[in-house]
PDB file of N, CA and C in Angstrom:
ATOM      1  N   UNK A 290     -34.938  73.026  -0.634  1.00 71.00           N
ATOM      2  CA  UNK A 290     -33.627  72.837  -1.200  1.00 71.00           C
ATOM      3  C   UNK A 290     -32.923  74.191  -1.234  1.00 71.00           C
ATOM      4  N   UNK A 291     -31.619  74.179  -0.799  1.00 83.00           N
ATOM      5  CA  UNK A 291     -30.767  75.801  -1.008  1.00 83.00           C
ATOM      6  C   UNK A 291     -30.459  75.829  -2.233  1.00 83.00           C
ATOM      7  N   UNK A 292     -29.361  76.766  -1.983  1.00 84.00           N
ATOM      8  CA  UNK A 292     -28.396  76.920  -2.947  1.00 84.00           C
ATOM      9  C   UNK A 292     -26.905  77.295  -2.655  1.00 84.00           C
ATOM     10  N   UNK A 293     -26.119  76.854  -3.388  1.00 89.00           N
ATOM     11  CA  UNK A 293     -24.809  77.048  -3.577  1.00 89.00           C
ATOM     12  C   UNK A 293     -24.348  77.749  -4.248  1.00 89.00           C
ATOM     13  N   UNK A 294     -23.476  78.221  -4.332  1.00 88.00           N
ATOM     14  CA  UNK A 294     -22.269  79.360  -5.326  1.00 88.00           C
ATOM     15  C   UNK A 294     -21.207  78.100  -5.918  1.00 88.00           C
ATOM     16  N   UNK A 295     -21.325  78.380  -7.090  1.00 85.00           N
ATOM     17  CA  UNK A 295     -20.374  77.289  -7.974  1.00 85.00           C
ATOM     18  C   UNK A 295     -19.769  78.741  -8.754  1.00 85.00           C
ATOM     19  N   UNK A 296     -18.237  78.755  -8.866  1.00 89.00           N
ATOM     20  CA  UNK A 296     -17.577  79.619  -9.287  1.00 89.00           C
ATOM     21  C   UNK A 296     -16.721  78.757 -10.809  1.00 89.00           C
ATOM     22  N   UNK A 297     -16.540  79.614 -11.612  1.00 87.00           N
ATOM     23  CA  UNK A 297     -16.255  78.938 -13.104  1.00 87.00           C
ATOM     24  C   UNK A 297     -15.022  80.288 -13.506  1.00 87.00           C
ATOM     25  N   UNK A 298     -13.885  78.841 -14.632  1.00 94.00           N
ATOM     26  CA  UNK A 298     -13.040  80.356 -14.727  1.00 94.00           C
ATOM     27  C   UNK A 298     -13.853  80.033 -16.216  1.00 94.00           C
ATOM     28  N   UNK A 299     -13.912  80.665 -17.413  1.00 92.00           N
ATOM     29  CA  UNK A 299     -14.283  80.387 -18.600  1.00 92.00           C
ATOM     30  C   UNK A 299     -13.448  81.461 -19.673  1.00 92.00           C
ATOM     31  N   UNK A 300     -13.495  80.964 -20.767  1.00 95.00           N
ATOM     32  CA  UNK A 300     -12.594  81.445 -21.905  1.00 95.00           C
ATOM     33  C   UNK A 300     -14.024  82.960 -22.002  1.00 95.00           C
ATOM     34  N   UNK A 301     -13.077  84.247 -22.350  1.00 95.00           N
ATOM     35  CA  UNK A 301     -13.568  84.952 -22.694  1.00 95.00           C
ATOM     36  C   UNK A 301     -14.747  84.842 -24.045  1.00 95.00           C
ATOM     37  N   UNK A 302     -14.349  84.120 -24.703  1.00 96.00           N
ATOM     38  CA  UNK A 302     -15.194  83.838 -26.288  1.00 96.00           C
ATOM     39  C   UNK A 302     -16.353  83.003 -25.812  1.00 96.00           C
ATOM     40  N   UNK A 303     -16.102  82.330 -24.814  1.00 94.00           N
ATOM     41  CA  UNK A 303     -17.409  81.239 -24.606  1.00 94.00           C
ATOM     42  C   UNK A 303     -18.305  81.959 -23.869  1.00 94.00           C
ATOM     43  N   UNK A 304     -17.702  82.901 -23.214  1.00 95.00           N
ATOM     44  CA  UNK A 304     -18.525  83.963 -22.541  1.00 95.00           C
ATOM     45  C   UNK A 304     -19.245  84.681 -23.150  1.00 95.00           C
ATOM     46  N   UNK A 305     -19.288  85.322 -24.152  1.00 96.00           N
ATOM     47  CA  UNK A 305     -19.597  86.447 -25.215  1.00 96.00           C
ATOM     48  C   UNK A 305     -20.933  85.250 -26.165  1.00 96.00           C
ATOM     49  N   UNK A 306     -19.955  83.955 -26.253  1.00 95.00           N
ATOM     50  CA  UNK A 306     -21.434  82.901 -26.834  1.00 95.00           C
ATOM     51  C   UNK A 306     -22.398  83.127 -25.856  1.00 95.00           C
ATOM     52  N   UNK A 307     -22.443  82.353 -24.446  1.00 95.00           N
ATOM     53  CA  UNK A 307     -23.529  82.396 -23.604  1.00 95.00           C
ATOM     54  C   UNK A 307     -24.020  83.333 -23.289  1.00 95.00           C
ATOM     55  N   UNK A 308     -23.497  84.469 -23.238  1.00 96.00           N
ATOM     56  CA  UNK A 308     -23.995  86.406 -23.506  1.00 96.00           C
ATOM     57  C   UNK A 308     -25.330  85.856 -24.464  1.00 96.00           C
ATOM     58  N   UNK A 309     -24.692  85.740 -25.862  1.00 96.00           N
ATOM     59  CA  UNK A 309     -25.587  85.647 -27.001  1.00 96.00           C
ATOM     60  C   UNK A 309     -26.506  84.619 -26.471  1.00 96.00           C
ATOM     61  N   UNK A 310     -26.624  83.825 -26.790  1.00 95.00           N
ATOM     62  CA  UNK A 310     -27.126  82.620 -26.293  1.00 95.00           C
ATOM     63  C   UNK A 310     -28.190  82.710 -25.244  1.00 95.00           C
ATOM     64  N   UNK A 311     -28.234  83.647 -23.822  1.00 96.00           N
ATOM     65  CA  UNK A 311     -29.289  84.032 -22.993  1.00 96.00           C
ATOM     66  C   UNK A 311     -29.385  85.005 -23.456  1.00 96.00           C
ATOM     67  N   UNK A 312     -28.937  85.999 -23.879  1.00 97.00           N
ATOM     68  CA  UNK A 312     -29.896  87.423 -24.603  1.00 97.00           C
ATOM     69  C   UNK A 312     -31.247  86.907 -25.761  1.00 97.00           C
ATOM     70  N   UNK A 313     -30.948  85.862 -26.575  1.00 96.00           N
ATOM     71  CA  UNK A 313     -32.123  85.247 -27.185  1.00 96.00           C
ATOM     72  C   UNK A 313     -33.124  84.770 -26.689  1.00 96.00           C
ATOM     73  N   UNK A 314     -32.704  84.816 -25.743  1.00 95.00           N
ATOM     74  CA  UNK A 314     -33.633  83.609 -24.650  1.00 95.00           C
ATOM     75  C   UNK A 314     -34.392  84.701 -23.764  1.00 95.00           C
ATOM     76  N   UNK A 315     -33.627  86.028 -23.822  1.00 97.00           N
ATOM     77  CA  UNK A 315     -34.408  87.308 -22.962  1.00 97.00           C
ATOM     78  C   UNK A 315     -33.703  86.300 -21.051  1.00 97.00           C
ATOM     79  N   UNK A 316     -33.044  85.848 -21.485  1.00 95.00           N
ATOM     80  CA  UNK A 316     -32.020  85.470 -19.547  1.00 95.00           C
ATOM     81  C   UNK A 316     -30.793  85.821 -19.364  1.00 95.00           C
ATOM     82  N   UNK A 317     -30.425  85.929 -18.194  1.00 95.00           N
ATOM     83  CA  UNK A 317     -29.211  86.036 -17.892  1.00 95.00           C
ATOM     84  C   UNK A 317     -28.224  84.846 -18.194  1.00 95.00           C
ATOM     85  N   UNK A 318     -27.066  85.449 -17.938  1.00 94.00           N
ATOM     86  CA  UNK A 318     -25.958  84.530 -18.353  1.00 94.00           C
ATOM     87  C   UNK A 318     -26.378  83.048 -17.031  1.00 94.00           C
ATOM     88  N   UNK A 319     -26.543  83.085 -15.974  1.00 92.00           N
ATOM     89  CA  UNK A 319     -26.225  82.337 -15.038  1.00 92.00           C
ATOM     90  C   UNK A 319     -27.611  81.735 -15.395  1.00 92.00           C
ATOM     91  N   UNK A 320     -28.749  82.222 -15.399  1.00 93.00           N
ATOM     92  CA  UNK A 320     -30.103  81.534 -15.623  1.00 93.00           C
ATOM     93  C   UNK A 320     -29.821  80.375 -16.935  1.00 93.00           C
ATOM     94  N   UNK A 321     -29.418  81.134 -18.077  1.00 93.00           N
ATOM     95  CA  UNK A 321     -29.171  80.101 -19.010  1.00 93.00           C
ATOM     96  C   UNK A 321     -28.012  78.735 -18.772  1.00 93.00           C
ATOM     97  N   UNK A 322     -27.050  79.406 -18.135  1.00 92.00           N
ATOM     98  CA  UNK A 322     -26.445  77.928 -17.698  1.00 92.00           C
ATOM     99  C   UNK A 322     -26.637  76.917 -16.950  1.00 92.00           C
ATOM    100  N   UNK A 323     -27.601  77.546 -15.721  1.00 90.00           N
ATOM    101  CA  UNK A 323     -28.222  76.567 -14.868  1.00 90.00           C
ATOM    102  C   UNK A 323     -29.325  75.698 -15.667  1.00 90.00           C
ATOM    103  N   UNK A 324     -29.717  76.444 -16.695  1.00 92.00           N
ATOM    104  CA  UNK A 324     -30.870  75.504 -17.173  1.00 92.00           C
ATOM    105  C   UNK A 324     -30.538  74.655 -18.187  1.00 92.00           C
ATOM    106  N   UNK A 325     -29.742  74.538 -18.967  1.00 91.00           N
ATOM    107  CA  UNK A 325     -28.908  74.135 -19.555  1.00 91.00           C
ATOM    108  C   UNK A 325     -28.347  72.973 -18.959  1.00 91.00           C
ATOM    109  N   UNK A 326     -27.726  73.200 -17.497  1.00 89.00           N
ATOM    110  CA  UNK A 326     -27.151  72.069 -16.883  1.00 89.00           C
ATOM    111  C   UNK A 326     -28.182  70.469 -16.467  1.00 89.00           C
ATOM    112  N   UNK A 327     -29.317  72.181 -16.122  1.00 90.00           N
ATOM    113  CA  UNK A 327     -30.593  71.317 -15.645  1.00 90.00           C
ATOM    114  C   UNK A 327     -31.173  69.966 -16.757  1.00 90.00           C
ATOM    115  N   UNK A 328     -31.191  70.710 -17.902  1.00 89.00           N
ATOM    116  CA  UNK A 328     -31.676  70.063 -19.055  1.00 89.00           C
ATOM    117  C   UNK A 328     -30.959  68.605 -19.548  1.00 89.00           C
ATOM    118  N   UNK A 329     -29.238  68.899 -19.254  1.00 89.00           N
ATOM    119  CA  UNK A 329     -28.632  67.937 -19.465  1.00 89.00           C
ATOM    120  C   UNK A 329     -28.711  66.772 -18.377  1.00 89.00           C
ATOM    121  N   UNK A 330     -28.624  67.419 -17.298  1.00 88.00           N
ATOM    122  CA  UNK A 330     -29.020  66.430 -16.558  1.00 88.00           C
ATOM    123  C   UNK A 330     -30.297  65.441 -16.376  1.00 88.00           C
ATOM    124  N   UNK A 331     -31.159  65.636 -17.502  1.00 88.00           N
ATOM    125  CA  UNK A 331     -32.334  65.414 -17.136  1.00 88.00           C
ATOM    126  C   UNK A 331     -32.286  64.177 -18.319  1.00 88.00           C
ATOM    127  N   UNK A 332     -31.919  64.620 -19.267  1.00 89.00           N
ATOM    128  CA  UNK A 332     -31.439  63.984 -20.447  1.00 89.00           C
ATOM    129  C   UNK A 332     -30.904  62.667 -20.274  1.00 89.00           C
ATOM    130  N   UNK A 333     -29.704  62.709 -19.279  1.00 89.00           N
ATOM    131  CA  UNK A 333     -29.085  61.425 -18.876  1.00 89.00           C
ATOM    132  C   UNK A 333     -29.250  60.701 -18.011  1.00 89.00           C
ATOM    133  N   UNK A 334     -30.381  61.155 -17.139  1.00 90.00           N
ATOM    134  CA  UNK A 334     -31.215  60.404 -16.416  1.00 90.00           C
ATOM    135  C   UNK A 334     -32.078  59.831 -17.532  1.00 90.00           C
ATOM    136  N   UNK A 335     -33.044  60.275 -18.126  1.00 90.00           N
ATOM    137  CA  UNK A 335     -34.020  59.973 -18.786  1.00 90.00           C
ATOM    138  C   UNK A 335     -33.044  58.581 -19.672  1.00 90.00           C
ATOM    139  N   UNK A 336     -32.185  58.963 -20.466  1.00 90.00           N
ATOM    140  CA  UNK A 336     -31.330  57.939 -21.245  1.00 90.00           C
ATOM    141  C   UNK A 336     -30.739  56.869 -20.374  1.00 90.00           C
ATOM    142  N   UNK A 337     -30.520  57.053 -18.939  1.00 91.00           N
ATOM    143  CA  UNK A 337     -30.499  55.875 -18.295  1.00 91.00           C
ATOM    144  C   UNK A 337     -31.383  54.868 -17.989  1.00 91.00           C
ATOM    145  N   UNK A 338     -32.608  55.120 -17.370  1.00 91.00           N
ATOM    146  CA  UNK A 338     -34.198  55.239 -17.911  1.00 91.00           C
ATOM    147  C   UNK A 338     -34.333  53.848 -19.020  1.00 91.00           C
ATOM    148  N   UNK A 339     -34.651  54.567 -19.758  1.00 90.00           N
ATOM    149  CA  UNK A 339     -34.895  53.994 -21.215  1.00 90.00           C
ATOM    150  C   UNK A 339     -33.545  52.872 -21.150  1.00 90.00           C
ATOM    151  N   UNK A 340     -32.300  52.935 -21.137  1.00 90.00           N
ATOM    152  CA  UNK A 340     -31.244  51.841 -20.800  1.00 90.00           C
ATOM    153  C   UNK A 340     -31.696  50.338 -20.180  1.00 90.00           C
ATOM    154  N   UNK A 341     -32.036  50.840 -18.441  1.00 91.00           N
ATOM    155  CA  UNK A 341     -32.522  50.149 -17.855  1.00 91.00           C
ATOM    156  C   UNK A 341     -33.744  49.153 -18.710  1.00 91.00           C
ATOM    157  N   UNK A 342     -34.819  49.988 -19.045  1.00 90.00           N
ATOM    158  CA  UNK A 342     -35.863  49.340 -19.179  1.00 90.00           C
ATOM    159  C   UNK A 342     -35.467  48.474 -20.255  1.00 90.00           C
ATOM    160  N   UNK A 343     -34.767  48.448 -21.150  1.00 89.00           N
ATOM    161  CA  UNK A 343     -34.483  48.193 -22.667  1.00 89.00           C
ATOM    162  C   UNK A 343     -33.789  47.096 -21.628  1.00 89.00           C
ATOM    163  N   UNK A 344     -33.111  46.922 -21.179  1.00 88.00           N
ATOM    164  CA  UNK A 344     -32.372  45.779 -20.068  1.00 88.00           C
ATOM    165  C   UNK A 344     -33.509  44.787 -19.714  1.00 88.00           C
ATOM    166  N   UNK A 345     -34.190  45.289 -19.138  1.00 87.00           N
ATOM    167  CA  UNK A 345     -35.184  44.554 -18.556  1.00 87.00           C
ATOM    168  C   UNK A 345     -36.132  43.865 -19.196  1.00 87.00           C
ATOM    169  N   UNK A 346     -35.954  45.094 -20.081  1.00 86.00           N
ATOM    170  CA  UNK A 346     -37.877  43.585 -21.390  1.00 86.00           C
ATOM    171  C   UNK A 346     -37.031  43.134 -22.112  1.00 86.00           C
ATOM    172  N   UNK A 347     -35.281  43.150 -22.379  1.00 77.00           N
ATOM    173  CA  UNK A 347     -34.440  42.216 -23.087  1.00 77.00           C
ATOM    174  C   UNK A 347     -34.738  43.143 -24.590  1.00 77.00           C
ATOM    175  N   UNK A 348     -34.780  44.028 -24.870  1.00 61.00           N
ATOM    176  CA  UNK A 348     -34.784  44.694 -25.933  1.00 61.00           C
ATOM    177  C   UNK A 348     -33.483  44.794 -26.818  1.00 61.00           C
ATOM    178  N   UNK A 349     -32.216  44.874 -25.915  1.00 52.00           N
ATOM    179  CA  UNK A 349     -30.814  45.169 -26.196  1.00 52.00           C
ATOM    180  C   UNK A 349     -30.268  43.842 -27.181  1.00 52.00           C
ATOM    181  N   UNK A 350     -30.695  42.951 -27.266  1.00 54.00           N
ATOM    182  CA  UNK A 350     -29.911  42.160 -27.550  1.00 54.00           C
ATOM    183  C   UNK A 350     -31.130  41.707 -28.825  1.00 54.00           C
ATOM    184  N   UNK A 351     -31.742  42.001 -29.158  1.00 52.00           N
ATOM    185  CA  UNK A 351     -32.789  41.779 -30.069  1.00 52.00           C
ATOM    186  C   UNK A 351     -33.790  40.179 -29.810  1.00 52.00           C
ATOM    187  N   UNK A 352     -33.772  39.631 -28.674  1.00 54.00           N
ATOM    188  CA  UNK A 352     -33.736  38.393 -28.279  1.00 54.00           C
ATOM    189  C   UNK A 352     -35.368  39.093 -27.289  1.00 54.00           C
ATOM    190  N   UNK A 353     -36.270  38.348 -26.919  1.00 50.00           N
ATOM    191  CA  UNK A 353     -37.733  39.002 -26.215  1.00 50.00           C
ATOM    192  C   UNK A 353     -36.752  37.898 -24.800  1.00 50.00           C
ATOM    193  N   UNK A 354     -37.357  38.721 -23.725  1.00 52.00           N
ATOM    194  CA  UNK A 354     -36.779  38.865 -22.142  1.00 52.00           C
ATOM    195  C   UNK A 354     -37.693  37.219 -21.831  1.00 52.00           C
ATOM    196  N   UNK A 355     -37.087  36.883 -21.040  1.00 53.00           N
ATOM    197  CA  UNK A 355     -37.353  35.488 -20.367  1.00 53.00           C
ATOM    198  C   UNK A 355     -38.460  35.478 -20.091  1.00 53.00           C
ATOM    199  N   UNK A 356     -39.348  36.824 -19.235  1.00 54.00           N
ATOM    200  CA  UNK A 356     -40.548  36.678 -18.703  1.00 54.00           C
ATOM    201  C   UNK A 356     -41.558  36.658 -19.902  1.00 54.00           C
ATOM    202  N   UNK A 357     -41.295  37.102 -21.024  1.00 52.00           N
ATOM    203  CA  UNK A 357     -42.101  37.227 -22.003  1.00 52.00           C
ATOM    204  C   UNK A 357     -42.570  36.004 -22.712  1.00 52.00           C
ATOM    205  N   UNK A 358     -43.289  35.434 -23.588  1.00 54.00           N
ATOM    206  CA  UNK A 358     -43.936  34.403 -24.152  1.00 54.00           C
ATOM    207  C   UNK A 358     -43.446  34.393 -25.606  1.00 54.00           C
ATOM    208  N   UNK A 359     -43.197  33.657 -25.955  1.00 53.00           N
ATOM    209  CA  UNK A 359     -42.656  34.008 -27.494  1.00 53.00           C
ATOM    210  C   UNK A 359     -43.412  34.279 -28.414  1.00 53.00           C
ATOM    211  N   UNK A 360     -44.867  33.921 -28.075  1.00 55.00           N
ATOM    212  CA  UNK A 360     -45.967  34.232 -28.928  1.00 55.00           C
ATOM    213  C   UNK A 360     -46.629  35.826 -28.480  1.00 55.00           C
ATOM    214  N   UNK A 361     -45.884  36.353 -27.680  1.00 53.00           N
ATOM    215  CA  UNK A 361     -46.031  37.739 -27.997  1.00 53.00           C
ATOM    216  C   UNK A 361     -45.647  38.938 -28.971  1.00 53.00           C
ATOM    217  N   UNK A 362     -46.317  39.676 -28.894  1.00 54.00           N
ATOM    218  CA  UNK A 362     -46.136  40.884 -30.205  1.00 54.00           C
ATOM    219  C   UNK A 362     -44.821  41.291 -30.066  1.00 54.00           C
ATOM    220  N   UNK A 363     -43.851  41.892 -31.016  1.00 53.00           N
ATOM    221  CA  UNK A 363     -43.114  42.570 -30.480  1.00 53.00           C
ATOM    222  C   UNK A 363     -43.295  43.837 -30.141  1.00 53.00           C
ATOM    223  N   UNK A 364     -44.412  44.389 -30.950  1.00 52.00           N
ATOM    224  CA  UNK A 364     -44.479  45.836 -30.791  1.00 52.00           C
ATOM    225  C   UNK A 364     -45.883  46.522 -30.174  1.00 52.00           C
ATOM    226  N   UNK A 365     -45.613  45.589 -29.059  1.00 50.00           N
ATOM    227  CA  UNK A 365     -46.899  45.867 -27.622  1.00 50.00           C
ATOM    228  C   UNK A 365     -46.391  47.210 -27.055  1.00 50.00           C
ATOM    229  N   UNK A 366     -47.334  48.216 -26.570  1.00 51.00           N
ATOM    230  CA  UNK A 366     -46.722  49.530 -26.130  1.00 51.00           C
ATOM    231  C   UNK A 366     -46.043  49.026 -24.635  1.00 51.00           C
ATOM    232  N   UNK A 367     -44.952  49.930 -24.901  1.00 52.00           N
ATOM    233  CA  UNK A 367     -43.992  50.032 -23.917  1.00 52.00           C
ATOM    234  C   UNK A 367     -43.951  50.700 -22.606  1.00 52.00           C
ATOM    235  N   UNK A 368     -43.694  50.523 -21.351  1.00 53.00           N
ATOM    236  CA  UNK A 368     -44.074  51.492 -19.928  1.00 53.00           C
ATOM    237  C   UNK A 368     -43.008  52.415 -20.676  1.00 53.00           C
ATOM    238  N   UNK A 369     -43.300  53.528 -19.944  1.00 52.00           N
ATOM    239  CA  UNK A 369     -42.749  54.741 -19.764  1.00 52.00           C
ATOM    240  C   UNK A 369     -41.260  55.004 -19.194  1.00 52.00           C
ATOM    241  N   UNK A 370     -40.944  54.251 -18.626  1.00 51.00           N
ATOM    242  CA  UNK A 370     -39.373  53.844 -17.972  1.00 51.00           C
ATOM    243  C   UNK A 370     -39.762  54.906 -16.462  1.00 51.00           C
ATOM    244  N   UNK A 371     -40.971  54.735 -15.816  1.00 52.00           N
ATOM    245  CA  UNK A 371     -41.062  55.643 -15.076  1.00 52.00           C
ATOM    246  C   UNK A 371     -41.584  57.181 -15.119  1.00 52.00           C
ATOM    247  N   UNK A 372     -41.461  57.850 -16.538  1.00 54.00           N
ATOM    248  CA  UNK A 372     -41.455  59.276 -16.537  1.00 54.00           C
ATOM    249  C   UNK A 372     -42.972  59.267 -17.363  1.00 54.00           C
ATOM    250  N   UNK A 373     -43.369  60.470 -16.564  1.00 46.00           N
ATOM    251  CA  UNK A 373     -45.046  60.691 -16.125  1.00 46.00           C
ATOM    252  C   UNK A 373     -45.583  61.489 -16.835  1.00 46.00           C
TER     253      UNK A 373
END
């Protein structure tokens, strides 16, 4: 995988935060935002994830999913939504 140059204009003050913000962290300004981005992104995958699955065993609607038996538990452990 490469990489790209993503250019940002940003408010001087938000700058001086993320200064602070990767100096705690002992990173650079650009390290902390990439990971940051990274993190969020990972987040809303993962929360899509968990969406889906909650879709699928019929969790959302408080009602147990068609494939299920009604004489099942409700609180049988749950797959992972994929994540390992």
């Amino acid at each position: 995988m490469g990489s790209t140059v993503l250019s940002l204009r940003i408010d001087g003050e938000l700058l001086d935060r993320l200064r602070s913000h990767a100096a705690k962290r002992g990173m650079s300004v650009q390290d902390y935002v990439v990971r940051t981005l990274i993190r969020e992104d990972f987040d809303e995958r993962f929360k899509t994830a968990v969406d889906e699955t909650e879709r699928f065993y019929g969790e959302g609607d408080g009602e147990p999913a068609a494939e299920v038996a009604a004489d099942t538990p409700r609180d049988h452990v749950r797959p992972s939504a994929g994540i390992a």
